[in-house]
């Protein structure tokens, strides 16, 4: 896997990597997590796609300014690689069984501002700059409905765009 | 499935259910999503666990005040039911193959303030009040590491608690 050239890194901003943040090789305070602290030699295993179901891990997109959770979708290794290399969110579509370059049809792209992985390296969190609406239903977030304790649901917000204008009639 | 008694609803706060927010029966502006607009007769299918892999759906916990994403774990129908009924986050542990009442050992419980589902009803988002640290590694969030474009990682924050003090030595 190729690493983006220096200066061309699409989401390099904010805190730089600090060598002191990584435990010395072969000596980690979290011994059972040692496999997660990768060096240049073995970084390929971040995140741990072999822990996913069918090699897929959940990836969460969160608005980098408001903190709103916009959507959850799936990534395989290839989608992750493309996301890292382009700085644009790329998922794997389980229904279409192919890479899903978010916004390819709608223009509603997600520029990745920050990438994070969880403690078990089996979930991905992206801080993104969302162009347009994240949801294919035309809402700012896929989580446009809340569920009451009696399991009735409430639509919380207006649509931003008419999906038929973006994707054509269904 | 039983509905919590009125007055005992653990997370009933904020916006009340408004009949006008739901489309009239049999007449929805989102016809293809009609199955998602449940009435008292058929609410059992929210969320749509049959769409999950092995009946499991991803559930995201987000701090209801700061908006920080704390963790992602899995729910099956039973975990969802318990979460709704108790107002405390309950997941399904894939490794232990059993319900995982978050905080049962550590005391680091998550009180559910708000429940949301996404457009396809196959992902759950919870706004929670987190007691202690969400992560079993002792961090406030499981997403305590960020990934640089060169795939090196940075631990962003100090631990809140020593896991061995919470869970015993490993």
Short mmCIF file of C-alpha atoms in Angstrom, two decimals:
data_model
loop_
_atom_site.label_atom_id
_atom_site.label_comp_id
_atom_site.label_asym_id
_atom_site.label_seq_id
_atom_site.Cartn_x
_atom_site.Cartn_y
_atom_site.Cartn_z
CA UNK A 1 0.00 0.00 0.00
CA UNK A 2 1.33 3.37 -0.93
CA UNK A 3 1.60 6.22 1.51
CA UNK A 4 0.48 9.64 0.24
CA UNK A 5 3.44 11.84 -0.69
CA UNK A 6 4.48 14.41 1.85
CA UNK A 7 2.72 17.72 1.28
CA UNK A 8 -0.07 16.01 -0.62
CA UNK A 9 -1.69 14.47 2.45
CA UNK A 10 -5.30 15.50 2.11
CA UNK A 11 -6.19 15.45 5.77
CA UNK A 12 -2.87 16.26 7.41
CA UNK A 13 -3.73 19.07 9.73
CA UNK A 14 -3.78 19.60 13.46
CA UNK A 15 -1.61 17.55 15.76
CA UNK A 16 1.38 15.92 14.12
CA UNK A 17 2.54 12.46 14.92
CA UNK A 18 4.81 12.46 17.95
CA UNK A 19 7.25 9.58 18.36
CA UNK A 20 6.89 9.87 22.14
CA UNK A 21 3.24 9.01 21.92
CA UNK A 22 4.11 5.51 20.75
CA UNK A 23 5.48 2.99 23.20
CA UNK A 24 9.05 1.87 22.50
CA UNK A 25 9.19 -1.15 20.22
CA UNK A 26 8.55 -4.35 22.11
CA UNK A 27 7.70 -2.50 25.27
CA UNK A 28 4.20 -1.24 25.66
CA UNK A 29 2.23 -0.38 28.76
CA UNK A 30 -0.72 -2.18 27.17
CA UNK A 31 0.93 -5.49 26.41
CA UNK A 32 -2.28 -7.17 25.28
CA UNK A 33 -2.77 -4.33 22.81
CA UNK A 34 0.75 -4.51 21.49
CA UNK A 35 -0.42 -5.58 18.07
CA UNK A 36 -2.24 -2.27 17.74
CA UNK A 37 0.85 -0.14 18.11
CA UNK A 38 2.21 -0.41 14.66
CA UNK A 39 5.54 0.69 13.37
CA UNK A 40 6.39 1.59 9.80
CA UNK A 41 7.09 -2.10 9.24
CA UNK A 42 3.68 -3.46 10.08
CA UNK A 43 1.17 -0.65 9.85
CA UNK A 44 -0.88 -2.64 7.36
CA UNK A 45 -2.98 -4.17 10.10
CA UNK A 46 -4.59 -0.89 11.21
CA UNK A 47 -7.57 -1.20 11.40
CA UNK A 48 -8.03 -4.90 11.97
CA UNK A 49 -10.30 -5.89 9.09
CA UNK A 50 -9.88 -9.57 9.88
CA UNK A 51 -11.95 -8.90 13.03
CA UNK A 52 -14.85 -7.68 10.92
CA UNK A 53 -17.78 -9.71 9.68
CA UNK A 54 -16.93 -10.62 6.09
CA UNK A 55 -13.93 -8.31 6.43
CA UNK A 56 -16.17 -5.29 6.96
CA UNK A 57 -15.87 -2.80 9.80
CA UNK A 58 -18.38 -0.12 10.78
CA UNK A 59 -17.29 3.41 9.92
CA UNK A 60 -18.99 6.39 11.54
CA UNK A 61 -18.97 9.85 9.97
CA UNK A 62 -19.29 12.76 12.36
CA UNK A 63 -19.49 16.44 11.42
CA UNK A 64 -16.13 17.88 12.43
CA UNK A 65 -17.65 21.18 13.58
CA UNK A 66 -21.01 20.34 15.15
CA UNK A 67 -20.15 16.82 16.32
CA UNK A 68 -23.37 15.50 14.85
CA UNK A 69 -23.26 11.86 13.81
CA UNK A 70 -24.12 11.91 10.13
CA UNK A 71 -24.14 8.26 9.12
CA UNK A 72 -22.72 4.81 9.63
CA UNK A 73 -21.61 2.63 6.76
CA UNK A 74 -19.13 -0.16 6.12
CA UNK A 75 -15.53 -0.22 5.05
CA UNK A 76 -13.40 -3.03 3.79
CA UNK A 77 -9.65 -2.78 3.48
CA UNK A 78 -9.87 -1.35 -0.02
CA UNK A 79 -12.35 1.37 1.00
CA UNK A 80 -10.11 2.28 3.94
CA UNK A 81 -7.05 2.51 1.70
CA UNK A 82 -8.87 4.77 -0.72
CA UNK A 83 -10.19 6.95 2.09
CA UNK A 84 -6.68 7.38 3.50
CA UNK A 85 -5.16 8.06 0.10
CA UNK A 86 -7.77 10.48 -1.22
CA UNK A 87 -8.99 12.12 1.99
CA UNK A 88 -12.57 11.56 0.77
CA UNK A 89 -14.81 9.05 2.54
CA UNK A 90 -15.11 5.81 0.60
CA UNK A 91 -17.26 2.98 1.91
CA UNK A 92 -18.16 -0.51 0.81
CA UNK A 93 -21.77 -1.00 -0.25
CA UNK A 94 -23.09 -4.33 1.03
CA UNK A 95 -26.07 -4.16 -1.33
CA UNK A 96 -24.09 -3.28 -4.43
CA UNK A 97 -21.05 -5.34 -3.38
CA UNK A 98 -18.69 -2.63 -4.54
CA UNK A 99 -16.82 0.44 -3.35
CA UNK A 100 -19.07 3.36 -2.63
CA UNK A 101 -17.39 6.68 -3.18
CA UNK A 102 -19.66 8.82 -1.05
CA UNK A 103 -21.13 11.65 -3.10
CA UNK A 104 -20.13 10.21 -6.47
CA UNK A 105 -23.70 10.57 -7.77
CA UNK A 106 -25.09 13.28 -5.52
CA UNK A 107 -22.00 15.44 -5.12
CA UNK A 108 -22.55 15.15 -1.37
CA UNK A 109 -18.97 14.26 -0.58
CA UNK A 110 -17.28 13.93 2.77
CA UNK A 111 -13.81 15.39 3.17
CA UNK A 112 -12.00 13.59 5.96
CA UNK A 113 -10.59 15.95 8.55
CA UNK A 114 -9.57 13.37 11.12
CA UNK A 115 -9.47 9.58 11.28
CA UNK A 116 -9.76 7.59 14.48
CA UNK A 117 -9.98 3.94 15.41
CA UNK A 118 -11.33 2.42 18.56
CA UNK A 119 -9.62 0.42 21.29
CA UNK A 120 -10.05 -2.89 19.51
CA UNK A 121 -9.23 -1.37 16.10
CA UNK A 122 -12.48 -2.76 14.76
CA UNK A 123 -14.46 0.45 14.36
CA UNK A 124 -13.55 3.60 12.42
CA UNK A 125 -14.58 7.14 13.30
CA UNK A 126 -14.16 9.96 10.81
CA UNK A 127 -14.49 13.65 11.45
CA UNK A 128 -15.71 14.98 8.13
CA UNK A 129 -16.68 18.12 6.30
CA UNK A 130 -19.98 17.20 4.71
CA UNK A 131 -21.00 18.75 1.42
CA UNK A 132 -24.81 18.89 1.12
CA UNK A 133 -26.84 16.26 2.96
CA UNK A 134 -25.30 13.08 4.32
CA UNK A 135 -28.51 11.07 4.01
CA UNK A 136 -29.84 9.71 0.73
CA UNK A 137 -33.29 10.70 2.00
CA UNK A 138 -32.24 14.35 1.79
CA UNK A 139 -31.69 14.98 5.48
CA UNK A 140 -28.55 16.48 7.00
CA UNK A 141 -28.00 13.26 8.95
CA UNK A 142 -29.25 9.72 8.50
CA UNK A 143 -30.35 9.94 12.12
CA UNK A 144 -33.24 12.30 11.41
CA UNK A 145 -35.70 10.33 13.50
CA UNK A 146 -35.81 9.72 17.22
CA UNK A 147 -37.49 6.84 18.95
CA UNK A 148 -39.70 7.44 21.95
CA UNK A 149 -39.81 5.02 24.87
CA UNK A 150 -43.21 3.83 23.59
CA UNK A 151 -41.39 3.12 20.29
CA UNK A 152 -43.27 5.76 18.35
CA UNK A 153 -40.97 7.80 16.16
CA UNK A 154 -40.54 11.49 15.50
CA UNK A 155 -39.00 13.12 12.47
CA UNK A 156 -36.89 15.81 14.03
CA UNK A 157 -36.02 18.09 11.20
CA UNK A 158 -36.85 19.26 7.69
CA UNK A 159 -35.27 17.81 4.59
CA UNK A 160 -32.44 19.78 3.08
CA UNK A 161 -32.94 18.50 -0.44
CA UNK A 162 -35.46 16.52 -2.45
CA UNK A 163 -33.89 13.11 -3.16
CA UNK A 164 -35.61 12.89 -6.55
CA UNK A 165 -33.74 16.03 -7.58
CA UNK A 166 -30.46 14.45 -6.60
CA UNK A 167 -30.86 10.82 -7.61
CA UNK A 168 -33.74 11.07 -10.09
CA UNK A 169 -37.21 9.56 -9.62
CA UNK A 170 -37.56 6.09 -8.10
CA UNK B 1 -42.81 -6.83 24.10
CA UNK B 2 -43.95 -4.74 27.01
CA UNK B 3 -44.03 -0.96 26.93
CA UNK B 4 -42.68 0.81 30.01
CA UNK B 5 -45.44 2.13 32.26
CA UNK B 6 -46.29 5.78 31.95
CA UNK B 7 -44.29 7.85 34.38
CA UNK B 8 -41.64 5.19 34.67
CA UNK B 9 -40.14 5.84 31.26
CA UNK B 10 -36.47 6.17 32.04
CA UNK B 11 -35.52 8.34 29.11
CA UNK B 12 -38.71 10.25 28.43
CA UNK B 13 -37.56 13.82 28.39
CA UNK B 14 -37.34 16.58 25.85
CA UNK B 15 -39.64 16.57 22.83
CA UNK B 16 -42.80 14.54 23.23
CA UNK B 17 -44.21 12.41 20.50
CA UNK B 18 -46.46 14.46 18.25
CA UNK B 19 -49.10 12.63 16.24
CA UNK B 20 -48.67 15.19 13.47
CA UNK B 21 -45.06 14.17 13.00
CA UNK B 22 -46.13 10.78 11.73
CA UNK B 23 -47.67 10.45 8.30
CA UNK B 24 -51.32 9.36 8.27
CA UNK B 25 -51.74 5.60 8.15
CA UNK B 26 -51.28 4.27 4.65
CA UNK B 27 -50.24 7.62 3.33
CA UNK B 28 -46.65 8.61 3.69
CA UNK B 29 -44.57 11.11 1.75
CA UNK B 30 -41.79 8.50 1.69
CA UNK B 31 -43.70 5.60 0.26
CA UNK B 32 -40.68 3.36 -0.09
CA UNK B 33 -39.97 3.89 3.62
CA UNK B 34 -43.52 3.16 4.65
CA UNK B 35 -42.49 0.06 6.56
CA UNK B 36 -40.45 2.27 8.88
CA UNK B 37 -43.38 4.34 10.05
CA UNK B 38 -44.79 2.03 12.61
CA UNK B 39 -48.04 2.28 14.43
CA UNK B 40 -48.91 0.74 17.76
CA UNK B 41 -49.87 -2.40 15.87
CA UNK B 42 -46.54 -3.13 14.25
CA UNK B 43 -43.85 -1.27 16.12
CA UNK B 44 -42.00 -4.50 16.73
CA UNK B 45 -39.95 -4.08 13.59
CA UNK B 46 -38.10 -0.95 14.73
CA UNK B 47 -35.15 -1.25 14.32
CA UNK B 48 -34.92 -3.80 11.56
CA UNK B 49 -32.77 -6.50 13.15
CA UNK B 50 -33.40 -8.85 10.26
CA UNK B 51 -31.23 -6.51 8.15
CA UNK B 52 -28.29 -7.04 10.49
CA UNK B 53 -25.54 -9.60 10.12
CA UNK B 54 -26.52 -12.49 12.40
CA UNK B 55 -29.36 -10.28 13.63
CA UNK B 56 -26.93 -7.74 15.04
CA UNK B 57 -27.00 -4.01 14.38
CA UNK B 58 -24.32 -1.46 15.22
CA UNK B 59 -25.20 0.83 18.11
CA UNK B 60 -23.28 4.06 18.64
CA UNK B 61 -23.11 5.78 22.02
CA UNK B 62 -22.56 9.52 21.96
CA UNK B 63 -22.14 11.80 24.97
CA UNK B 64 -25.39 13.75 25.17
CA UNK B 65 -23.64 16.94 26.27
CA UNK B 66 -20.31 17.06 24.44
CA UNK B 67 -21.36 15.09 21.36
CA UNK B 68 -18.24 12.96 21.61
CA UNK B 69 -18.62 9.48 20.16
CA UNK B 70 -17.84 7.17 23.06
CA UNK B 71 -18.07 3.70 21.59
CA UNK B 72 -19.70 1.40 19.07
CA UNK B 73 -21.00 -2.00 20.00
CA UNK B 74 -23.66 -4.43 18.81
CA UNK B 75 -27.29 -4.91 19.70
CA UNK B 76 -29.61 -7.77 18.99
CA UNK B 77 -33.35 -7.52 19.49
CA UNK B 78 -33.11 -8.60 23.11
CA UNK B 79 -30.44 -5.99 23.93
CA UNK B 80 -32.56 -3.32 22.26
CA UNK B 81 -35.64 -4.35 24.24
CA UNK B 82 -33.72 -4.20 27.49
CA UNK B 83 -32.22 -0.82 26.59
CA UNK B 84 -35.66 0.60 25.85
CA UNK B 85 -37.20 -0.88 28.96
CA UNK B 86 -34.47 0.04 31.45
CA UNK B 87 -33.09 3.22 29.90
CA UNK B 88 -29.57 1.81 30.44
CA UNK B 89 -27.47 0.79 27.45
CA UNK B 90 -27.41 -2.95 26.95
CA UNK B 91 -25.41 -4.48 24.11
CA UNK B 92 -24.76 -7.96 22.76
CA UNK B 93 -21.22 -9.22 23.21
CA UNK B 94 -20.09 -11.11 20.12
CA UNK B 95 -17.15 -12.64 22.00
CA UNK B 96 -19.14 -13.75 25.05
CA UNK B 97 -22.26 -14.50 22.99
CA UNK B 98 -24.49 -12.96 25.63
CA UNK B 99 -26.14 -9.72 26.66
CA UNK B 100 -23.68 -7.12 27.86
CA UNK B 101 -25.16 -4.77 30.39
CA UNK B 102 -22.71 -1.92 29.99
CA UNK B 103 -21.13 -1.08 33.34
CA UNK B 104 -22.28 -4.23 35.10
CA UNK B 105 -18.72 -4.99 36.28
CA UNK B 106 -17.14 -1.55 36.15
CA UNK B 107 -20.06 0.58 37.25
CA UNK B 108 -19.46 2.64 34.11
CA UNK B 109 -23.06 2.67 33.03
CA UNK B 110 -24.69 4.60 30.23
CA UNK B 111 -28.04 6.21 30.90
CA UNK B 112 -29.90 6.65 27.66
CA UNK B 113 -31.12 10.21 27.13
CA UNK B 114 -32.24 9.84 23.54
CA UNK B 115 -32.58 7.00 21.06
CA UNK B 116 -32.34 7.40 17.31
CA UNK B 117 -32.34 5.11 14.30
CA UNK B 118 -31.01 5.82 10.87
CA UNK B 119 -32.80 6.06 7.53
CA UNK B 120 -32.61 2.34 6.86
CA UNK B 121 -33.42 1.45 10.48
CA UNK B 122 -30.28 -0.67 10.60
CA UNK B 123 -28.11 1.46 12.86
CA UNK B 124 -28.85 2.76 16.35
CA UNK B 125 -27.58 6.01 17.85
CA UNK B 126 -27.88 6.69 21.55
CA UNK B 127 -27.30 9.96 23.33
CA UNK B 128 -26.08 8.85 26.74
CA UNK B 129 -24.96 10.11 30.09
CA UNK B 130 -21.75 8.17 30.68
CA UNK B 131 -20.71 7.28 34.22
CA UNK B 132 -16.91 6.97 34.45
CA UNK B 133 -15.01 5.92 31.33
CA UNK B 134 -16.72 4.39 28.32
CA UNK B 135 -13.65 2.42 27.25
CA UNK B 136 -12.47 -0.76 28.94
CA UNK B 137 -8.95 0.58 28.50
CA UNK B 138 -9.78 3.36 30.94
CA UNK B 139 -10.21 6.18 28.46
CA UNK B 140 -13.20 8.50 28.27
CA UNK B 141 -13.91 7.25 24.75
CA UNK B 142 -12.90 4.11 22.88
CA UNK B 143 -11.70 6.48 20.16
CA UNK B 144 -8.71 7.69 22.13
CA UNK B 145 -6.32 7.29 19.20
CA UNK B 146 -6.16 9.11 15.93
CA UNK B 147 -4.62 7.82 12.73
CA UNK B 148 -2.30 10.02 10.72
CA UNK B 149 -2.29 9.93 6.94
CA UNK B 150 1.00 7.99 7.13
CA UNK B 151 -0.94 5.49 9.31
CA UNK B 152 1.07 6.22 12.42
CA UNK B 153 -1.15 6.59 15.46
CA UNK B 154 -1.35 9.10 18.28
CA UNK B 155 -2.86 8.59 21.70
CA UNK B 156 -4.75 11.81 22.18
CA UNK B 157 -5.55 11.88 25.83
CA UNK B 158 -4.72 10.55 29.29
CA UNK B 159 -6.47 7.61 30.84
CA UNK B 160 -9.21 8.39 33.32
CA UNK B 161 -8.87 5.16 35.25
CA UNK B 162 -6.51 2.21 35.52
CA UNK B 163 -8.31 -0.79 34.00
CA UNK B 164 -6.67 -3.19 36.47
CA UNK B 165 -8.34 -1.25 39.28
CA UNK B 166 -11.70 -1.65 37.60
CA UNK B 167 -11.58 -5.14 36.13
CA UNK B 168 -8.73 -6.68 38.16
CA UNK B 169 -5.35 -7.78 36.77
CA UNK B 170 -5.23 -9.55 33.42
#
